[in-house]
Short mmCIF file of C-alpha atoms in Angstrom, two decimals:
data_model
loop_
_atom_site.label_atom_id
_atom_site.label_comp_id
_atom_site.label_asym_id
_atom_site.label_seq_id
_atom_site.Cartn_x
_atom_site.Cartn_y
_atom_site.Cartn_z
CA UNK A 177 8.19 -65.14 41.88
CA UNK A 178 8.20 -62.01 43.25
CA UNK A 179 8.98 -60.66 46.79
CA UNK A 180 5.93 -58.15 46.94
CA UNK A 181 5.60 -55.51 50.12
CA UNK A 182 1.83 -55.22 50.83
CA UNK A 183 0.65 -52.04 53.09
CA UNK A 184 -2.72 -51.71 54.65
CA UNK A 185 -4.79 -54.94 55.39
CA UNK A 186 -8.10 -53.86 55.18
CA UNK A 187 -10.62 -56.31 53.26
CA UNK A 188 -9.15 -55.22 50.48
CA UNK A 189 -5.71 -55.70 51.34
CA UNK A 190 -5.98 -59.12 52.95
CA UNK A 191 -7.55 -60.21 49.36
CA UNK A 192 -4.47 -59.44 48.01
CA UNK A 193 -2.57 -61.02 49.95
CA UNK A 194 -4.38 -64.60 49.59
CA UNK A 195 -4.32 -63.77 45.60
CA UNK A 196 -0.49 -63.24 45.72
CA UNK A 197 -0.57 -66.75 48.17
CA UNK A 198 -2.32 -68.52 45.65
CA UNK A 199 -0.33 -67.01 43.33
CA UNK A 200 3.06 -68.41 45.03
CA UNK A 201 5.12 -64.97 45.61
CA UNK A 202 6.23 -63.40 49.04
CA UNK A 203 4.82 -61.55 50.85
CA UNK A 204 5.72 -58.67 53.56
CA UNK A 205 2.59 -57.80 55.18
CA UNK A 206 1.85 -54.72 57.05
CA UNK A 207 -0.58 -52.75 58.71
CA UNK A 208 -1.25 -50.76 62.25
CA UNK A 209 -3.38 -52.53 63.66
CA UNK A 210 -2.75 -56.24 65.27
CA UNK A 211 -5.81 -57.72 64.71
CA UNK A 212 -5.66 -57.26 60.64
CA UNK A 213 -2.08 -58.37 60.64
CA UNK A 214 -3.05 -61.41 62.92
CA UNK A 215 -5.43 -62.27 60.19
CA UNK A 216 -3.57 -62.40 57.42
CA UNK A 217 -0.76 -64.38 58.77
CA UNK A 218 -1.21 -67.30 57.13
CA UNK A 219 -0.93 -65.81 54.02
CA UNK A 220 2.07 -63.82 53.92
CA UNK A 221 5.77 -64.91 54.29
CA UNK A 222 6.16 -62.09 56.98
CA UNK A 223 4.48 -59.42 58.68
CA UNK A 224 5.07 -56.34 60.61
CA UNK A 225 2.48 -53.82 63.23
CA UNK A 226 4.00 -50.58 62.56
CA UNK A 227 2.70 -47.15 60.73
CA UNK A 228 3.48 -46.59 57.14
CA UNK A 229 3.93 -43.05 57.77
CA UNK A 230 7.01 -43.36 59.99
CA UNK A 231 10.01 -42.83 57.67
CA UNK A 232 11.96 -44.52 59.98
CA UNK A 233 10.09 -47.27 60.28
CA UNK A 234 9.62 -47.76 56.49
CA UNK A 235 13.11 -47.80 56.08
CA UNK A 236 13.74 -50.83 58.27
CA UNK A 237 11.51 -52.63 55.67
CA UNK A 238 14.27 -52.24 53.55
CA UNK A 239 11.88 -51.01 50.73
CA UNK A 240 14.46 -51.29 47.87
CA UNK A 241 14.60 -55.06 48.46
CA UNK A 242 10.70 -55.57 46.96
CA UNK A 243 9.59 -55.84 43.13
CA UNK A 244 6.79 -54.20 44.15
CA UNK A 245 5.28 -51.88 46.58
CA UNK A 246 1.35 -52.30 46.82
CA UNK A 247 -0.55 -49.39 49.25
CA UNK A 248 -3.50 -50.96 50.16
CA UNK A 249 -4.85 -48.68 52.65
CA UNK A 250 -8.68 -47.77 51.80
CA UNK A 251 -9.64 -45.29 54.73
CA UNK A 252 -7.12 -42.91 55.03
CA UNK A 253 -6.40 -40.93 52.06
CA UNK A 254 -3.57 -39.21 53.90
CA UNK A 255 -1.52 -42.00 55.10
CA UNK A 256 -1.72 -43.64 51.76
CA UNK A 257 -0.10 -40.66 50.27
CA UNK A 258 2.03 -40.40 52.69
CA UNK A 259 3.01 -43.81 52.54
CA UNK A 260 3.47 -43.62 48.26
CA UNK A 261 5.43 -40.74 47.92
CA UNK A 262 8.11 -42.32 50.89
CA UNK A 263 8.36 -45.83 49.75
CA UNK A 264 9.57 -43.57 46.08
CA UNK A 265 11.78 -41.15 48.05
CA UNK A 266 13.09 -44.24 49.77
CA UNK A 267 13.80 -45.75 46.58
CA UNK A 268 10.85 -47.91 45.76
CA UNK A 269 11.34 -49.35 42.73
CA UNK A 270 7.68 -50.19 41.61
CA UNK A 271 4.75 -48.40 43.58
CA UNK A 272 1.35 -49.52 42.75
CA UNK A 273 -1.52 -47.63 44.87
CA UNK A 274 -4.90 -47.66 45.59
CA UNK A 275 -7.70 -44.88 45.09
CA UNK A 276 -11.24 -44.31 45.54
CA UNK A 277 -12.17 -41.29 43.73
CA UNK A 278 -10.50 -39.76 40.66
CA UNK A 279 -8.92 -36.05 42.57
CA UNK A 280 -6.79 -39.42 44.96
CA UNK A 281 -5.52 -41.58 41.83
CA UNK A 282 -4.29 -37.42 40.28
CA UNK A 283 -2.71 -36.48 43.37
CA UNK A 284 -1.15 -40.64 44.06
CA UNK A 285 0.08 -40.44 40.83
CA UNK A 286 1.59 -36.97 41.15
CA UNK A 287 3.21 -37.78 44.48
CA UNK A 288 5.15 -40.96 43.99
CA UNK A 289 2.85 -43.72 42.70
CA UNK A 290 3.68 -45.61 39.39
CA UNK A 291 0.76 -47.28 38.91
CA UNK A 292 -2.83 -46.76 40.76
CA UNK A 293 -5.25 -49.14 41.39
CA UNK A 294 -8.92 -47.84 41.19
CA UNK A 295 -11.45 -51.02 42.47
CA UNK A 296 -14.60 -49.52 42.66
CA UNK A 297 -14.19 -47.36 39.32
CA UNK A 298 -12.79 -50.68 37.49
CA UNK A 299 -15.67 -52.79 39.04
CA UNK A 300 -18.37 -50.48 38.28
CA UNK A 301 -16.93 -50.87 34.74
CA UNK A 302 -16.62 -54.16 34.50
CA UNK A 303 -20.65 -54.38 35.84
CA UNK A 304 -22.11 -52.24 33.21
CA UNK A 305 -20.47 -53.70 30.25
CA UNK A 306 -20.88 -57.39 31.62
CA UNK A 307 -24.78 -57.13 32.39
CA UNK A 308 -26.08 -54.38 30.35
CA UNK A 309 -25.27 -56.82 27.60
CA UNK A 310 -26.84 -60.43 26.84
CA UNK A 311 -23.60 -61.92 24.58
CA UNK A 312 -20.74 -60.92 27.56
CA UNK A 313 -19.71 -63.71 30.04
CA UNK A 314 -16.66 -61.75 30.91
CA UNK A 315 -14.38 -58.72 30.42
CA UNK A 316 -11.09 -57.85 30.19
CA UNK A 317 -10.12 -53.42 30.13
CA UNK A 318 -6.74 -53.47 28.29
CA UNK A 319 -6.85 -49.43 27.56
CA UNK A 320 -9.77 -47.29 27.06
CA UNK A 321 -10.33 -48.85 23.28
CA UNK A 322 -8.95 -52.41 23.23
CA UNK A 323 -10.30 -55.83 24.84
CA UNK A 324 -10.81 -58.50 25.82
CA UNK A 325 -14.48 -60.30 25.71
CA UNK A 326 -15.66 -63.76 26.44
CA UNK A 327 -18.42 -64.50 24.60
CA UNK A 328 -20.87 -67.32 23.50
CA UNK A 329 -20.07 -69.18 19.44
CA UNK A 330 -22.43 -67.28 18.48
CA UNK A 331 -25.43 -69.46 16.23
CA UNK A 332 -24.35 -68.54 12.90
CA UNK A 333 -20.67 -69.82 13.95
CA UNK A 334 -21.24 -72.71 15.31
CA UNK A 335 -20.02 -76.34 12.88
CA UNK A 336 -17.09 -73.68 10.98
CA UNK A 337 -13.85 -73.07 11.00
CA UNK A 338 -11.79 -70.48 12.73
CA UNK A 339 -10.86 -69.48 8.93
CA UNK A 340 -14.40 -69.70 7.53
CA UNK A 341 -15.83 -67.68 9.90
CA UNK A 342 -12.70 -64.68 9.22
CA UNK A 343 -13.57 -62.22 11.74
CA UNK A 344 -9.90 -60.87 11.76
CA UNK A 345 -10.27 -59.67 8.05
CA UNK A 346 -13.81 -58.57 8.79
CA UNK A 347 -13.78 -56.93 11.73
CA UNK A 348 -10.25 -56.93 13.22
CA UNK A 349 -10.72 -59.16 15.87
CA UNK A 350 -8.58 -61.98 16.92
CA UNK A 351 -9.85 -65.25 18.29
CA UNK A 352 -7.01 -65.59 21.41
CA UNK A 353 -8.64 -68.93 22.85
CA UNK A 354 -11.60 -71.45 22.53
CA UNK A 355 -13.12 -72.49 25.94
CA UNK A 356 -15.31 -75.93 26.29
CA UNK A 357 -16.65 -77.24 29.57
CA UNK A 358 -14.24 -74.95 31.78
CA UNK A 359 -10.94 -75.81 29.90
CA UNK A 360 -9.17 -73.05 27.95
CA UNK A 361 -7.85 -73.97 24.18
CA UNK A 362 -4.95 -71.06 23.28
CA UNK A 363 -3.65 -73.18 19.87
CA UNK A 364 -6.22 -71.80 17.75
CA UNK A 365 -5.56 -72.02 14.51
CA UNK A 366 -7.54 -71.00 11.41
CA UNK A 367 -8.46 -74.61 11.21
CA UNK A 368 -9.99 -74.34 14.80
CA UNK A 369 -13.90 -75.58 14.55
CA UNK A 370 -15.92 -73.81 16.57
CA UNK A 371 -18.68 -75.78 18.76
CA UNK A 372 -22.19 -74.69 20.05
CA UNK A 373 -21.64 -75.01 23.25
CA UNK A 374 -17.76 -72.95 23.37
CA UNK A 375 -17.01 -69.77 24.66
CA UNK A 376 -14.43 -67.77 22.87
CA UNK A 377 -11.83 -65.01 24.31
CA UNK A 378 -11.89 -62.68 21.62
CA UNK A 379 -9.72 -59.29 21.73
CA UNK A 380 -10.20 -56.29 19.45
CA UNK A 381 -11.23 -52.51 19.80
CA UNK A 382 -14.33 -51.57 21.91
CA UNK A 383 -16.66 -50.39 18.93
CA UNK A 384 -15.31 -53.55 16.72
CA UNK A 385 -16.60 -56.03 19.25
CA UNK A 386 -19.67 -54.34 19.37
CA UNK A 387 -20.04 -54.34 15.79
CA UNK A 388 -19.38 -58.37 15.31
CA UNK A 389 -21.09 -59.39 18.22
CA UNK A 390 -23.81 -56.73 18.54
CA UNK A 391 -23.22 -56.22 22.09
#
């Protein structure tokens, strides 16, 4: 369990609060708008109404005590930038800030953000990859060159073992897990039999994945 300071409770921030609640983390939520704060009360440990660009107010939250500080402000980049910079000045351990444009990402990284999330860009890339290929059920980008794909077991592989298919040797791709009827098996061995109605979680370089599965 981690202690997390979440600043900005618009739609994005509220969804973060809800997911952190499901994961069992302690969350301090902050926003200037009372209605937004009230909306997330069922999902957070503590909540305060206040201006995160006010150094005195931000310092009163004890930002050093949080494992992660998330700046989820979406409609006021100036406030997001000031908040990010103040958090770092006050000794925040890890500052994660939201960007809506490439230039915002650059400014945030230069002014205190340790990491930047870019929801629209990341979702756009996921959507483009997911729906431009017939064989991708899900996609997780690890870096510019590597990803994890969830793909159906190809027709020619059904009934064969992982060792017989041997895509690690042929394509430098690792089968990380096999999913069937919603249950995920991560204990994959060379003797694991691939079944027709299962899906695979495969890890590798994008170009190798595309060659192997003809995406």
